[in-house]
PDB file of C-alpha atoms in Angstrom:
ATOM      1  CA  LYS A   1     126.404  81.169  49.883  1.00  0.00           C
ATOM      2  CA  ASN A   2     123.600  79.070  48.424  1.00  0.00           C
ATOM      3  CA  GLU A   3     124.412  77.120  45.301  1.00  0.00           C
ATOM      4  CA  VAL A   4     121.176  78.337  43.691  1.00  0.00           C
ATOM      5  CA  GLU A   5     120.071  81.948  44.063  1.00  0.00           C
ATOM      6  CA  GLN A   6     116.807  83.387  42.797  1.00  0.00           C
ATOM      7  CA  SER A   7     115.794  87.001  42.356  1.00  0.00           C
ATOM      8  CA  PRO A   8     113.656  88.732  43.199  1.00  0.00           C
ATOM      9  CA  GLN A   9     112.291  86.997  46.293  1.00  0.00           C
ATOM     10  CA  ASN A  10     108.932  88.707  45.821  1.00  0.00           C
ATOM     11  CA  LEU A  11     107.371  90.316  42.784  1.00  0.00           C
ATOM     12  CA  THR A  12     104.075  92.131  42.303  1.00  0.00           C
ATOM     13  CA  ALA A  13     102.798  92.893  38.813  1.00  0.00           C
ATOM     14  CA  GLN A  14      99.658  94.239  37.202  1.00  0.00           C
ATOM     15  CA  GLU A  15      97.708  91.945  34.922  1.00  0.00           C
ATOM     16  CA  GLY A  16      99.170  92.024  31.435  1.00  0.00           C
ATOM     17  CA  GLU A  17     102.702  92.933  32.473  1.00  0.00           C
ATOM     18  CA  PHE A  18     105.801  91.012  31.385  1.00  0.00           C
ATOM     19  CA  ILE A  19     107.476  89.244  34.292  1.00  0.00           C
ATOM     20  CA  THR A  20     111.055  88.005  34.572  1.00  0.00           C
ATOM     21  CA  ILE A  21     112.434  85.788  37.317  1.00  0.00           C
ATOM     22  CA  ASN A  22     116.143  85.076  37.523  1.00  0.00           C
ATOM     23  CA  CYS A  23     118.137  82.087  38.722  1.00  0.00           C
ATOM     24  CA  SER A  24     121.914  81.954  39.170  1.00  0.00           C
ATOM     25  CA  TYR A  25     123.924  78.929  40.164  1.00  0.00           C
ATOM     26  CA  SER A  26     127.543  78.408  41.101  1.00  0.00           C
ATOM     27  CA  VAL A  27     128.245  74.777  40.193  1.00  0.00           C
ATOM     28  CA  GLY A  28     128.367  72.549  37.140  1.00  0.00           C
ATOM     29  CA  ILE A  29     124.940  71.277  36.323  1.00  0.00           C
ATOM     30  CA  SER A  30     123.369  68.573  34.218  1.00  0.00           C
ATOM     31  CA  ALA A  31     119.979  70.264  33.909  1.00  0.00           C
ATOM     32  CA  LEU A  32     117.944  73.151  35.302  1.00  0.00           C
ATOM     33  CA  HIS A  33     114.301  72.896  36.281  1.00  0.00           C
ATOM     34  CA  TRP A  34     111.627  75.536  36.744  1.00  0.00           C
ATOM     35  CA  LEU A  35     108.769  74.573  39.054  1.00  0.00           C
ATOM     36  CA  GLN A  36     105.541  76.298  40.036  1.00  0.00           C
ATOM     37  CA  GLN A  37     104.045  75.999  43.516  1.00  0.00           C
ATOM     38  CA  HIS A  38     100.478  77.174  44.040  1.00  0.00           C
ATOM     39  CA  PRO A  39      99.146  78.454  47.373  1.00  0.00           C
ATOM     40  CA  GLY A  40      97.794  75.010  48.259  1.00  0.00           C
ATOM     41  CA  GLY A  41     101.338  73.674  48.168  1.00  0.00           C
ATOM     42  CA  GLY A  42     101.276  71.378  45.156  1.00  0.00           C
ATOM     43  CA  ILE A  43     104.246  71.678  42.792  1.00  0.00           C
ATOM     44  CA  VAL A  44     104.149  71.390  39.023  1.00  0.00           C
ATOM     45  CA  SER A  45     107.201  71.025  36.828  1.00  0.00           C
ATOM     46  CA  LEU A  46     107.219  73.722  34.132  1.00  0.00           C
ATOM     47  CA  PHE A  47     110.485  73.196  32.292  1.00  0.00           C
ATOM     48  CA  MET A  48     113.624  71.122  32.316  1.00  0.00           C
ATOM     49  CA  LEU A  49     116.429  72.539  30.191  1.00  0.00           C
ATOM     50  CA  SER A  50     120.134  72.101  29.685  1.00  0.00           C
ATOM     51  CA  SER A  51     120.676  74.649  26.917  1.00  0.00           C
ATOM     52  CA  GLY A  52     118.944  77.348  24.907  1.00  0.00           C
ATOM     53  CA  LYS A  53     115.306  78.215  25.320  1.00  0.00           C
ATOM     54  CA  LYS A  54     111.957  76.534  25.798  1.00  0.00           C
ATOM     55  CA  LYS A  55     108.452  77.946  25.418  1.00  0.00           C
ATOM     56  CA  HIS A  56     105.128  76.696  26.685  1.00  0.00           C
ATOM     57  CA  GLY A  57     102.144  78.954  26.213  1.00  0.00           C
ATOM     58  CA  ARG A  58     102.933  82.292  27.858  1.00  0.00           C
ATOM     59  CA  LEU A  59     105.967  80.916  29.677  1.00  0.00           C
ATOM     60  CA  ILE A  60     109.483  81.103  28.310  1.00  0.00           C
ATOM     61  CA  ALA A  61     112.607  79.686  29.979  1.00  0.00           C
ATOM     62  CA  THR A  62     116.142  80.438  28.902  1.00  0.00           C
ATOM     63  CA  ILE A  63     119.505  79.255  30.129  1.00  0.00           C
ATOM     64  CA  ASN A  64     123.044  80.517  29.584  1.00  0.00           C
ATOM     65  CA  ILE A  65     125.437  77.752  30.588  1.00  0.00           C
ATOM     66  CA  GLN A  66     128.553  79.936  30.341  1.00  0.00           C
ATOM     67  CA  GLU A  67     127.100  82.586  32.622  1.00  0.00           C
ATOM     68  CA  LYS A  68     125.425  80.001  34.903  1.00  0.00           C
ATOM     69  CA  HIS A  69     122.141  81.857  34.669  1.00  0.00           C
ATOM     70  CA  SER A  70     118.552  81.106  33.744  1.00  0.00           C
ATOM     71  CA  SER A  71     115.469  83.267  33.404  1.00  0.00           C
ATOM     72  CA  LEU A  72     111.774  82.466  33.473  1.00  0.00           C
ATOM     73  CA  HIS A  73     109.560  84.925  31.635  1.00  0.00           C
ATOM     74  CA  ILE A  74     105.793  85.224  31.878  1.00  0.00           C
ATOM     75  CA  THR A  75     104.216  87.193  29.044  1.00  0.00           C
ATOM     76  CA  ALA A  76     100.815  88.890  29.380  1.00  0.00           C
ATOM     77  CA  SER A  77     100.650  87.926  33.065  1.00  0.00           C
ATOM     78  CA  HIS A  78      97.328  86.938  34.604  1.00  0.00           C
ATOM     79  CA  PRO A  79      96.169  86.643  38.233  1.00  0.00           C
ATOM     80  CA  ARG A  80      96.166  82.856  37.863  1.00  0.00           C
ATOM     81  CA  ASP A  81      99.949  83.061  37.382  1.00  0.00           C
ATOM     82  CA  SER A  82     100.214  84.056  41.058  1.00  0.00           C
ATOM     83  CA  ALA A  83     102.377  81.374  42.641  1.00  0.00           C
ATOM     84  CA  VAL A  84     105.866  80.644  43.910  1.00  0.00           C
ATOM     85  CA  TYR A  85     108.298  79.844  41.117  1.00  0.00           C
ATOM     86  CA  ILE A  86     111.204  77.614  42.061  1.00  0.00           C
ATOM     87  CA  CYS A  87     114.477  77.039  40.240  1.00  0.00           C
ATOM     88  CA  ALA A  88     116.259  73.719  40.785  1.00  0.00           C
ATOM     89  CA  VAL A  89     119.497  72.371  39.317  1.00  0.00           C
ATOM     90  CA  GLY A  90     120.887  68.883  38.903  1.00  0.00           C
ATOM     91  CA  ILE A  91     124.465  69.115  40.205  1.00  0.00           C
ATOM     92  CA  LYS A  92     126.988  66.956  38.339  1.00  0.00           C
ATOM     93  CA  ALA A  93     129.480  66.724  41.203  1.00  0.00           C
ATOM     94  CA  ALA A  94     126.792  65.391  43.549  1.00  0.00           C
ATOM     95  CA  GLY A  95     125.536  62.554  41.392  1.00  0.00           C
ATOM     96  CA  ASN A  96     123.083  64.843  39.653  1.00  0.00           C
ATOM     97  CA  LYS A  97     121.435  65.705  42.952  1.00  0.00           C
ATOM     98  CA  LEU A  98     118.681  68.338  42.656  1.00  0.00           C
ATOM     99  CA  THR A  99     119.325  71.531  44.608  1.00  0.00           C
ATOM    100  CA  PHE A 100     116.555  74.073  44.950  1.00  0.00           C
ATOM    101  CA  GLY A 101     116.480  77.836  45.085  1.00  0.00           C
ATOM    102  CA  GLY A 102     114.406  79.582  47.717  1.00  0.00           C
ATOM    103  CA  GLY A 103     111.661  80.519  45.266  1.00  0.00           C
ATOM    104  CA  THR A 104     110.182  83.740  43.921  1.00  0.00           C
ATOM    105  CA  ARG A 105     106.712  84.653  45.136  1.00  0.00           C
ATOM    106  CA  VAL A 106     104.751  86.257  42.285  1.00  0.00           C
ATOM    107  CA  LEU A 107     101.500  88.145  42.772  1.00  0.00           C
ATOM    108  CA  VAL A 108      99.632  89.363  39.707  1.00  0.00           C
ATOM    109  CA  LYS A 109      96.929  91.906  40.483  1.00  0.00           C
ATOM    110  CA  PRO A 110      93.859  92.304  38.272  1.00  0.00           C
TER     111      PRO A 110
ATOM    112  CA  ASP B   1      94.034  59.310  36.465  1.00  0.00           C
ATOM    113  CA  GLY B   2      97.770  58.863  36.896  1.00  0.00           C
ATOM    114  CA  GLY B   3      99.493  60.792  39.625  1.00  0.00           C
ATOM    115  CA  ILE B   4     100.962  60.963  43.083  1.00  0.00           C
ATOM    116  CA  THR B   5      98.848  61.079  46.190  1.00  0.00           C
ATOM    117  CA  GLN B   6      99.890  62.029  49.671  1.00  0.00           C
ATOM    118  CA  SER B   7      97.799  61.650  52.752  1.00  0.00           C
ATOM    119  CA  PRO B   8      96.756  63.238  54.892  1.00  0.00           C
ATOM    120  CA  LYS B   9      96.946  66.874  53.751  1.00  0.00           C
ATOM    121  CA  TYR B  10      97.200  68.127  57.323  1.00  0.00           C
ATOM    122  CA  LEU B  11      98.589  66.159  60.253  1.00  0.00           C
ATOM    123  CA  PHE B  12      98.905  67.089  63.884  1.00  0.00           C
ATOM    124  CA  ARG B  13     100.955  65.105  66.375  1.00  0.00           C
ATOM    125  CA  LYS B  14     102.164  65.477  69.900  1.00  0.00           C
ATOM    126  CA  GLU B  15     105.855  65.890  70.533  1.00  0.00           C
ATOM    127  CA  GLY B  16     107.615  62.567  71.005  1.00  0.00           C
ATOM    128  CA  GLN B  17     105.283  60.562  68.787  1.00  0.00           C
ATOM    129  CA  ASN B  18     106.353  58.879  65.577  1.00  0.00           C
ATOM    130  CA  VAL B  19     104.191  59.641  62.547  1.00  0.00           C
ATOM    131  CA  THR B  20     104.076  58.088  59.081  1.00  0.00           C
ATOM    132  CA  LEU B  21     103.298  60.068  55.941  1.00  0.00           C
ATOM    133  CA  SER B  22     101.891  58.213  52.974  1.00  0.00           C
ATOM    134  CA  CYS B  23     103.016  58.591  49.356  1.00  0.00           C
ATOM    135  CA  GLU B  24     101.541  56.526  46.522  1.00  0.00           C
ATOM    136  CA  GLN B  25     102.101  56.798  42.770  1.00  0.00           C
ATOM    137  CA  ASN B  26     100.459  55.002  39.863  1.00  0.00           C
ATOM    138  CA  LEU B  27     102.796  56.414  37.207  1.00  0.00           C
ATOM    139  CA  ASN B  28     104.952  53.263  37.162  1.00  0.00           C
ATOM    140  CA  HIS B  29     107.963  55.403  38.095  1.00  0.00           C
ATOM    141  CA  ASP B  30     111.079  53.722  39.419  1.00  0.00           C
ATOM    142  CA  ALA B  31     112.427  56.606  41.501  1.00  0.00           C
ATOM    143  CA  MET B  32     110.712  58.290  44.435  1.00  0.00           C
ATOM    144  CA  TYR B  33     111.810  61.110  46.719  1.00  0.00           C
ATOM    145  CA  TRP B  34     110.885  62.843  49.951  1.00  0.00           C
ATOM    146  CA  TYR B  35     111.525  66.549  50.444  1.00  0.00           C
ATOM    147  CA  ARG B  36     111.010  68.906  53.325  1.00  0.00           C
ATOM    148  CA  GLN B  37     110.044  72.554  52.793  1.00  0.00           C
ATOM    149  CA  ASP B  38     110.413  75.217  55.469  1.00  0.00           C
ATOM    150  CA  PRO B  39     109.240  78.842  55.089  1.00  0.00           C
ATOM    151  CA  GLY B  40     111.656  80.912  53.019  1.00  0.00           C
ATOM    152  CA  GLN B  41     113.902  77.927  52.281  1.00  0.00           C
ATOM    153  CA  GLY B  42     114.378  75.728  49.261  1.00  0.00           C
ATOM    154  CA  LEU B  43     113.236  72.109  49.263  1.00  0.00           C
ATOM    155  CA  ARG B  44     115.675  69.760  50.944  1.00  0.00           C
ATOM    156  CA  LEU B  45     116.039  66.077  50.142  1.00  0.00           C
ATOM    157  CA  ILE B  46     115.337  63.674  52.994  1.00  0.00           C
ATOM    158  CA  TYR B  47     115.491  60.254  51.329  1.00  0.00           C
ATOM    159  CA  TYR B  48     115.227  58.844  47.854  1.00  0.00           C
ATOM    160  CA  SER B  49     114.709  55.435  46.329  1.00  0.00           C
ATOM    161  CA  GLN B  50     115.740  54.388  42.839  1.00  0.00           C
ATOM    162  CA  ILE B  51     114.271  50.917  42.958  1.00  0.00           C
ATOM    163  CA  VAL B  52     112.132  48.674  45.123  1.00  0.00           C
ATOM    164  CA  ASN B  53     113.794  47.509  48.351  1.00  0.00           C
ATOM    165  CA  ASP B  54     116.530  50.125  48.066  1.00  0.00           C
ATOM    166  CA  PHE B  55     116.780  53.701  49.343  1.00  0.00           C
ATOM    167  CA  GLN B  56     119.453  56.271  50.072  1.00  0.00           C
ATOM    168  CA  LYS B  57     119.827  59.111  52.561  1.00  0.00           C
ATOM    169  CA  GLY B  58     119.483  62.645  51.291  1.00  0.00           C
ATOM    170  CA  ASP B  59     120.839  65.801  52.881  1.00  0.00           C
ATOM    171  CA  ILE B  60     118.699  65.794  56.020  1.00  0.00           C
ATOM    172  CA  ALA B  61     117.906  62.142  56.761  1.00  0.00           C
ATOM    173  CA  GLU B  62     118.491  62.301  60.525  1.00  0.00           C
ATOM    174  CA  GLY B  63     115.304  61.626  62.448  1.00  0.00           C
ATOM    175  CA  TYR B  64     113.516  60.108  59.452  1.00  0.00           C
ATOM    176  CA  SER B  65     113.078  56.595  58.084  1.00  0.00           C
ATOM    177  CA  VAL B  66     111.574  55.179  54.889  1.00  0.00           C
ATOM    178  CA  SER B  67     110.702  51.880  53.261  1.00  0.00           C
ATOM    179  CA  ARG B  68     110.168  50.840  49.634  1.00  0.00           C
ATOM    180  CA  GLU B  69     108.492  47.456  49.712  1.00  0.00           C
ATOM    181  CA  LYS B  70     106.354  48.198  46.641  1.00  0.00           C
ATOM    182  CA  LYS B  71     107.138  50.220  43.529  1.00  0.00           C
ATOM    183  CA  GLU B  72     104.110  52.452  43.987  1.00  0.00           C
ATOM    184  CA  SER B  73     104.589  53.252  47.686  1.00  0.00           C
ATOM    185  CA  PHE B  74     107.280  55.178  49.605  1.00  0.00           C
ATOM    186  CA  PRO B  75     106.115  56.015  53.139  1.00  0.00           C
ATOM    187  CA  LEU B  76     108.105  58.387  55.342  1.00  0.00           C
ATOM    188  CA  THR B  77     108.230  58.046  59.116  1.00  0.00           C
ATOM    189  CA  VAL B  78     109.074  61.126  61.124  1.00  0.00           C
ATOM    190  CA  THR B  79     110.510  59.798  64.372  1.00  0.00           C
ATOM    191  CA  SER B  80     110.750  61.417  67.778  1.00  0.00           C
ATOM    192  CA  ALA B  81     114.479  61.901  67.083  1.00  0.00           C
ATOM    193  CA  GLN B  82     113.700  64.626  64.517  1.00  0.00           C
ATOM    194  CA  LYS B  83     114.319  67.862  66.393  1.00  0.00           C
ATOM    195  CA  ASN B  84     112.100  70.198  64.340  1.00  0.00           C
ATOM    196  CA  PRO B  85     109.524  68.066  62.551  1.00  0.00           C
ATOM    197  CA  THR B  86     106.968  70.792  61.858  1.00  0.00           C
ATOM    198  CA  ALA B  87     107.214  71.424  58.106  1.00  0.00           C
ATOM    199  CA  PHE B  88     105.612  70.824  54.729  1.00  0.00           C
ATOM    200  CA  TYR B  89     106.574  67.434  53.290  1.00  0.00           C
ATOM    201  CA  LEU B  90     106.539  66.737  49.563  1.00  0.00           C
ATOM    202  CA  CYS B  91     106.849  63.404  47.826  1.00  0.00           C
ATOM    203  CA  ALA B  92     107.958  63.149  44.199  1.00  0.00           C
ATOM    204  CA  SER B  93     108.680  60.513  41.599  1.00  0.00           C
ATOM    205  CA  SER B  94     110.534  60.297  38.303  1.00  0.00           C
ATOM    206  CA  ILE B  95     110.624  57.784  35.528  1.00  0.00           C
ATOM    207  CA  GLU B  96     114.298  56.980  35.020  1.00  0.00           C
ATOM    208  CA  SER B  97     116.089  55.596  38.052  1.00  0.00           C
ATOM    209  CA  HIS B  98     119.469  55.146  36.353  1.00  0.00           C
ATOM    210  CA  ARG B  99     119.682  58.850  35.640  1.00  0.00           C
ATOM    211  CA  VAL B 100     118.937  59.523  39.290  1.00  0.00           C
ATOM    212  CA  ARG B 101     117.511  62.976  39.777  1.00  0.00           C
ATOM    213  CA  THR B 102     117.941  64.899  36.539  1.00  0.00           C
ATOM    214  CA  ASP B 103     114.660  63.729  35.110  1.00  0.00           C
ATOM    215  CA  THR B 104     111.454  65.677  35.466  1.00  0.00           C
ATOM    216  CA  GLN B 105     110.022  65.007  38.871  1.00  0.00           C
ATOM    217  CA  TYR B 106     106.299  64.797  39.504  1.00  0.00           C
ATOM    218  CA  PHE B 107     105.224  66.073  42.888  1.00  0.00           C
ATOM    219  CA  GLY B 108     102.416  65.103  45.191  1.00  0.00           C
ATOM    220  CA  PRO B 109     100.161  67.689  46.866  1.00  0.00           C
ATOM    221  CA  GLY B 110     102.150  67.592  50.113  1.00  0.00           C
ATOM    222  CA  THR B 111     101.430  66.963  53.779  1.00  0.00           C
ATOM    223  CA  ARG B 112     101.668  69.762  56.315  1.00  0.00           C
ATOM    224  CA  LEU B 113     102.845  68.292  59.607  1.00  0.00           C
ATOM    225  CA  THR B 114     102.469  70.247  62.820  1.00  0.00           C
ATOM    226  CA  VAL B 115     103.932  68.904  66.025  1.00  0.00           C
ATOM    227  CA  LEU B 116     102.311  70.371  69.116  1.00  0.00           C
TER     228      LEU B 116
END
C-alpha cells in the first residue's frame, strides 16, 4: 500500500463547477504539499500546510492531522485549471523525506 | 528572473551510453534534488544535496550519479547501469538545507529522456 493515496485518479468537470481532490496518508508527517503539474511537465508548488486551511485565489487546501487526510478544492473551475494535481508529504520517520502521491488528472471543459 | 533551468527539454540516447542532465538555479538555494517521474507513478527521489560538495542517495539512486561542485549547479548522470532510464526527470531546489525536505520546493521544467 502506498504511503500517500490520492483520489480520484482522473476527474472531468464543466467550467464553473466546484472540484475536490483528496489525499490520504498513513504515516506521521511534518508537512503536506499540494503541487500542480501542467501538460508541459513543469511543476508549481501551490500550498504547504501542517494544520488547518490555506486559501489562494480560487484554491483552498485543508488538512486534518488526526484523520491523516487533506483536500484541495478548486472553486469556479476554469479550463486553465486543467492539470495534474499532486499531493506530497514530508515523513517524520524518514528524516522529513518527501513522498508523492500518484496525482489526480483534472480536465475542466468549457 | 530567478528560477531553475533544466536542459535539454528532450533528450534521446542510444542504449549503453551515459548521459548528463543539467540543472541550474539562481535562487541561492542550499538544497537541490533530482526526481524521476514515470507514467501513473508518483515522483521518486534519486539524489539530493543539502550543501556544496555533499550529496546523498535517494530511494532509487542505482544507475545514477551526481556532483555538486557549485551551489547553483547539480547535474545528474544517467549511466549505462540504469536498467530503465527512459523517464521524465525533474530537478528541484529549496531554501533551507537544515530542514531537509519539508520546505517548499521549486521545480525546474524537466527533461524527458528517451533511450532508444
